[in-house]
Short mmCIF file of C-alpha atoms in Angstrom, two decimals:
data_model
loop_
_atom_site.label_atom_id
_atom_site.label_comp_id
_atom_site.label_asym_id
_atom_site.label_seq_id
_atom_site.Cartn_x
_atom_site.Cartn_y
_atom_site.Cartn_z
CA UNK A 1 5.84 17.14 9.33
CA UNK A 2 9.63 17.20 8.71
CA UNK A 3 10.49 18.39 12.14
CA UNK A 4 8.22 15.65 13.71
CA UNK A 5 9.85 12.97 11.46
CA UNK A 6 13.27 14.05 12.56
CA UNK A 7 12.11 14.16 16.25
CA UNK A 8 11.22 10.40 15.84
CA UNK A 9 14.17 9.24 13.81
CA UNK A 10 17.07 11.02 15.66
CA UNK A 11 16.68 8.93 18.82
CA UNK A 12 16.54 5.67 16.80
CA UNK A 13 19.68 6.68 14.83
CA UNK A 14 21.75 7.43 18.00
CA UNK A 15 20.39 4.20 19.76
CA UNK A 16 18.84 6.00 22.63
CA UNK A 17 15.43 4.50 21.63
CA UNK A 18 14.49 1.20 20.01
CA UNK A 19 11.79 0.53 17.54
CA UNK A 20 9.24 -1.96 18.87
CA UNK A 21 10.08 -1.06 22.52
CA UNK A 22 10.24 2.79 22.82
CA UNK A 23 8.61 3.61 19.51
CA UNK A 24 5.88 1.56 17.86
CA UNK A 25 3.56 1.90 14.89
CA UNK A 26 -0.05 2.81 15.65
CA UNK A 27 -2.25 1.63 12.80
CA UNK A 28 -4.69 4.40 12.97
CA UNK A 29 -2.08 7.14 12.70
CA UNK A 30 -0.02 5.20 10.08
CA UNK A 31 -3.05 4.99 7.77
CA UNK A 32 -3.84 8.71 8.18
CA UNK A 33 -0.36 9.72 7.23
CA UNK A 34 -0.22 7.16 4.45
CA UNK A 35 -3.50 8.48 3.03
CA UNK A 36 -2.34 12.07 3.17
CA UNK A 37 0.71 11.14 0.97
CA UNK A 38 -1.02 9.00 -1.56
CA UNK A 39 -4.40 10.80 -1.84
CA UNK A 40 -3.42 12.48 -5.11
CA UNK A 41 -3.40 9.04 -6.75
CA UNK A 42 -7.06 8.48 -5.95
CA UNK A 43 -8.58 10.49 -8.77
CA UNK A 44 -6.34 8.68 -11.23
CA UNK A 45 -7.63 5.21 -10.12
CA UNK A 46 -11.25 6.49 -9.86
CA UNK A 47 -11.11 7.82 -13.39
CA UNK A 48 -9.70 4.52 -14.67
CA UNK A 49 -12.34 2.47 -12.97
CA UNK A 50 -15.08 4.76 -14.40
CA UNK A 51 -13.59 4.22 -17.91
CA UNK A 52 -13.78 0.45 -17.36
CA UNK A 53 -17.17 0.49 -15.94
CA UNK A 54 -16.00 -1.49 -12.85
CA UNK A 55 -18.65 -2.10 -10.29
CA UNK A 56 -17.17 -4.76 -7.94
CA UNK A 57 -13.93 -3.91 -6.27
CA UNK A 58 -11.69 -5.50 -3.71
CA UNK A 59 -9.02 -3.61 -1.72
CA UNK A 60 -5.96 -5.48 -0.60
CA UNK A 61 -4.93 -4.51 2.93
CA UNK A 62 -6.26 -1.92 5.35
CA UNK A 63 -4.26 0.80 3.58
CA UNK A 64 -6.75 0.64 0.62
CA UNK A 65 -9.87 1.43 2.77
CA UNK A 66 -9.65 5.20 2.35
CA UNK A 67 -9.31 4.83 -1.45
CA UNK A 68 -12.35 2.49 -1.36
CA UNK A 69 -14.38 5.05 0.58
CA UNK A 70 -13.59 7.62 -2.23
CA UNK A 71 -14.49 4.97 -4.86
CA UNK A 72 -17.70 4.22 -3.15
CA UNK A 73 -18.78 7.89 -3.26
CA UNK A 74 -17.53 8.72 -6.79
CA UNK A 75 -18.69 5.59 -8.68
CA UNK A 76 -21.10 3.83 -6.26
CA UNK A 77 -19.94 0.33 -6.93
CA UNK A 78 -22.17 -2.67 -6.43
CA UNK A 79 -19.66 -4.28 -4.24
CA UNK A 80 -16.86 -2.72 -2.31
CA UNK A 81 -14.69 -5.02 -0.13
CA UNK A 82 -11.41 -5.01 1.54
CA UNK A 83 -9.15 -7.59 3.06
CA UNK A 84 -7.39 -6.78 6.33
CA UNK A 85 -5.66 -8.50 9.28
CA UNK A 86 -7.65 -9.35 12.47
CA UNK A 87 -5.71 -6.59 14.24
CA UNK A 88 -6.49 -3.95 11.51
CA UNK A 89 -10.23 -5.00 11.51
CA UNK A 90 -10.27 -4.36 15.25
CA UNK A 91 -8.60 -0.99 14.85
CA UNK A 92 -10.92 0.03 12.19
CA UNK A 93 -14.03 -0.97 14.00
CA UNK A 94 -12.90 1.11 16.91
CA UNK A 95 -12.22 4.02 14.54
CA UNK A 96 -15.75 3.79 13.03
CA UNK A 97 -17.51 4.41 16.31
CA UNK A 98 -19.34 7.81 16.22
CA UNK A 99 -18.33 8.40 12.44
CA UNK A 100 -20.55 8.99 9.54
CA UNK A 101 -22.67 6.02 8.10
CA UNK A 102 -20.97 6.16 4.76
CA UNK A 103 -17.97 4.53 6.37
CA UNK A 104 -19.94 1.27 6.32
CA UNK A 105 -19.88 1.41 2.34
CA UNK A 106 -16.89 -0.93 2.47
CA UNK A 107 -17.28 -4.49 3.75
CA UNK A 108 -14.12 -5.63 5.47
CA UNK A 109 -13.06 -9.28 5.70
CA UNK A 110 -10.36 -10.53 8.05
CA UNK A 111 -7.78 -12.58 6.15
CA UNK A 112 -4.13 -12.77 5.32
CA UNK A 113 -3.41 -10.74 2.18
CA UNK A 114 -0.54 -13.02 1.39
CA UNK A 115 -2.84 -15.96 0.78
CA UNK A 116 -5.53 -14.93 -1.73
CA UNK A 117 -6.61 -18.62 -2.10
CA UNK A 118 -7.93 -18.43 1.46
CA UNK A 119 -10.05 -15.18 0.90
CA UNK A 120 -13.77 -15.42 1.70
CA UNK A 121 -15.83 -16.72 -1.36
CA UNK A 122 -17.49 -13.24 -1.70
CA UNK A 123 -14.27 -11.82 -2.96
CA UNK A 124 -14.35 -13.83 -6.11
CA UNK A 125 -17.07 -11.31 -7.42
CA UNK A 126 -14.47 -8.65 -7.70
CA UNK A 127 -13.73 -7.14 -11.16
CA UNK A 128 -10.73 -5.07 -9.99
CA UNK A 129 -8.27 -5.36 -7.11
CA UNK A 130 -6.43 -2.36 -5.66
CA UNK A 131 -3.41 -2.43 -3.30
CA UNK A 132 -1.88 0.64 -1.93
CA UNK A 133 1.63 0.38 -0.40
CA UNK A 134 1.01 -3.15 0.67
CA UNK A 135 2.72 -5.55 -1.83
CA UNK A 136 6.26 -4.25 -0.95
CA UNK A 137 5.85 -6.20 2.31
CA UNK A 138 6.40 -9.41 0.35
CA UNK A 139 9.78 -8.44 -0.95
CA UNK A 140 12.41 -10.01 -1.60
CA UNK A 141 11.52 -10.31 -5.32
CA UNK A 142 11.12 -14.10 -5.47
CA UNK A 143 8.61 -14.15 -2.68
CA UNK A 144 6.71 -11.08 -4.22
CA UNK A 145 6.55 -12.88 -7.53
CA UNK A 146 5.16 -16.00 -5.83
CA UNK A 147 2.43 -13.92 -4.12
CA UNK A 148 1.64 -12.05 -7.27
CA UNK A 149 1.31 -15.51 -9.11
CA UNK A 150 -1.23 -16.61 -6.55
CA UNK A 151 -3.30 -13.52 -7.09
CA UNK A 152 -3.21 -14.13 -10.89
CA UNK A 153 -4.27 -17.65 -10.24
CA UNK A 154 -7.17 -16.85 -8.01
CA UNK A 155 -8.23 -13.73 -9.85
CA UNK A 156 -7.36 -14.59 -13.51
CA UNK A 157 -9.74 -12.30 -15.26
CA UNK A 158 -9.63 -9.37 -12.90
CA UNK A 159 -7.60 -6.16 -13.16
CA UNK A 160 -4.98 -5.42 -10.52
CA UNK A 161 -3.98 -1.87 -9.57
CA UNK A 162 -0.76 -1.60 -7.54
CA UNK A 163 0.14 1.71 -5.89
CA UNK A 164 3.68 1.79 -4.59
CA UNK A 165 6.56 4.26 -4.11
CA UNK A 166 9.44 4.16 -6.47
CA UNK A 167 12.24 4.30 -3.75
CA UNK A 168 15.88 3.95 -5.07
CA UNK A 169 18.63 2.29 -3.10
CA UNK A 170 20.84 4.32 -0.86
CA UNK A 171 23.54 4.89 -3.49
CA UNK A 172 21.04 6.28 -5.98
CA UNK A 173 19.36 8.40 -3.30
CA UNK A 174 22.77 10.08 -2.46
CA UNK A 175 23.21 11.02 -6.09
CA UNK A 176 19.85 12.94 -6.24
CA UNK A 177 19.59 16.79 -5.76
CA UNK A 178 18.01 17.88 -2.54
CA UNK A 179 14.23 17.68 -3.16
CA UNK A 180 10.88 16.48 -1.54
CA UNK A 181 11.38 13.15 -3.38
CA UNK A 182 14.92 12.63 -2.06
CA UNK A 183 13.62 13.41 1.50
CA UNK A 184 10.68 11.02 1.20
CA UNK A 185 12.86 8.23 -0.12
CA UNK A 186 15.42 8.60 2.64
CA UNK A 187 12.79 8.66 5.35
CA UNK A 188 11.27 5.60 3.73
CA UNK A 189 14.55 3.76 3.75
CA UNK A 190 15.36 4.80 7.31
CA UNK A 191 12.08 3.93 8.84
CA UNK A 192 11.84 0.53 7.18
CA UNK A 193 15.31 -0.32 8.15
CA UNK A 194 14.54 0.31 11.82
CA UNK A 195 11.62 -1.98 11.44
CA UNK A 196 13.86 -4.58 9.74
CA UNK A 197 11.70 -4.45 6.70
CA UNK A 198 12.79 -3.95 3.03
CA UNK A 199 10.29 -1.34 2.33
CA UNK A 200 9.31 0.16 -1.13
CA UNK A 201 11.42 -0.71 -4.08
CA UNK A 202 12.73 0.76 -7.40
CA UNK A 203 10.15 0.93 -10.20
CA UNK A 204 12.18 -1.43 -12.48
CA UNK A 205 11.97 -4.13 -9.77
CA UNK A 206 8.13 -3.82 -9.76
CA UNK A 207 7.95 -4.06 -13.58
CA UNK A 208 10.07 -7.10 -13.52
CA UNK A 209 8.11 -8.84 -10.72
CA UNK A 210 4.72 -8.06 -12.31
CA UNK A 211 5.81 -9.38 -15.69
CA UNK A 212 7.44 -12.53 -14.25
CA UNK A 213 4.32 -13.35 -12.20
CA UNK A 214 2.07 -13.73 -15.24
CA UNK A 215 0.17 -10.39 -15.11
CA UNK A 216 0.21 -8.22 -18.28
CA UNK A 217 1.35 -4.76 -17.47
CA UNK A 218 -0.74 -2.24 -19.46
CA UNK A 219 -0.09 1.18 -17.88
CA UNK A 220 2.33 2.85 -15.53
CA UNK A 221 1.41 6.30 -14.02
CA UNK A 222 4.20 8.32 -12.29
CA UNK A 223 2.95 10.83 -9.71
CA UNK A 224 4.29 13.09 -7.04
CA UNK A 225 6.71 11.98 -4.29
CA UNK A 226 7.83 8.99 -6.41
CA UNK A 227 4.37 7.40 -6.22
CA UNK A 228 3.67 4.95 -9.08
CA UNK A 229 0.49 3.30 -10.26
#
């Protein structure tokens, strides 16, 4: 994994290749690698949903679908839905061909995750929302707060589970000892900069944005690789 990441990043750093022209993101492979890194968070969320007796669940973004499939097997919810872009829905439909029937356990709607007020009316039945590595796309903080406020307005009585990476800024990364956490944080900062995206943010930013948007923060779980629920 490390050698492959270096193989991709080196030509971007020396300008011999350009992101978006020579190297592009393939949704299918991105979701596979994403799921491999965050899978250790799934049991934590499943356990909490069981405790709450949650039966109607909405995933925010295509990155949440693997988690939803696990949830559908473990707690057999009455409703398991996801919101994804048109492009993601097309990719997922193609991926499903020839796969096991249980992959149809999640109903996927095409919509923009930044506009919850435009979600299909069926999503109003959700008791809990889960978003894995999706809300950082709305950074800077004022925009993120605005989006979270819209979710609070449209899902006022629901619980929201946000799974994101606690990624420090470059100065703080440099101060850390050599470790897997430092490596993942560096790769995250580099890859998102090539894509001209802000990427994951430090945990204190998330706490501040969540509290300012009107949500009541009840629990924080710190997991491996800087992953935080």
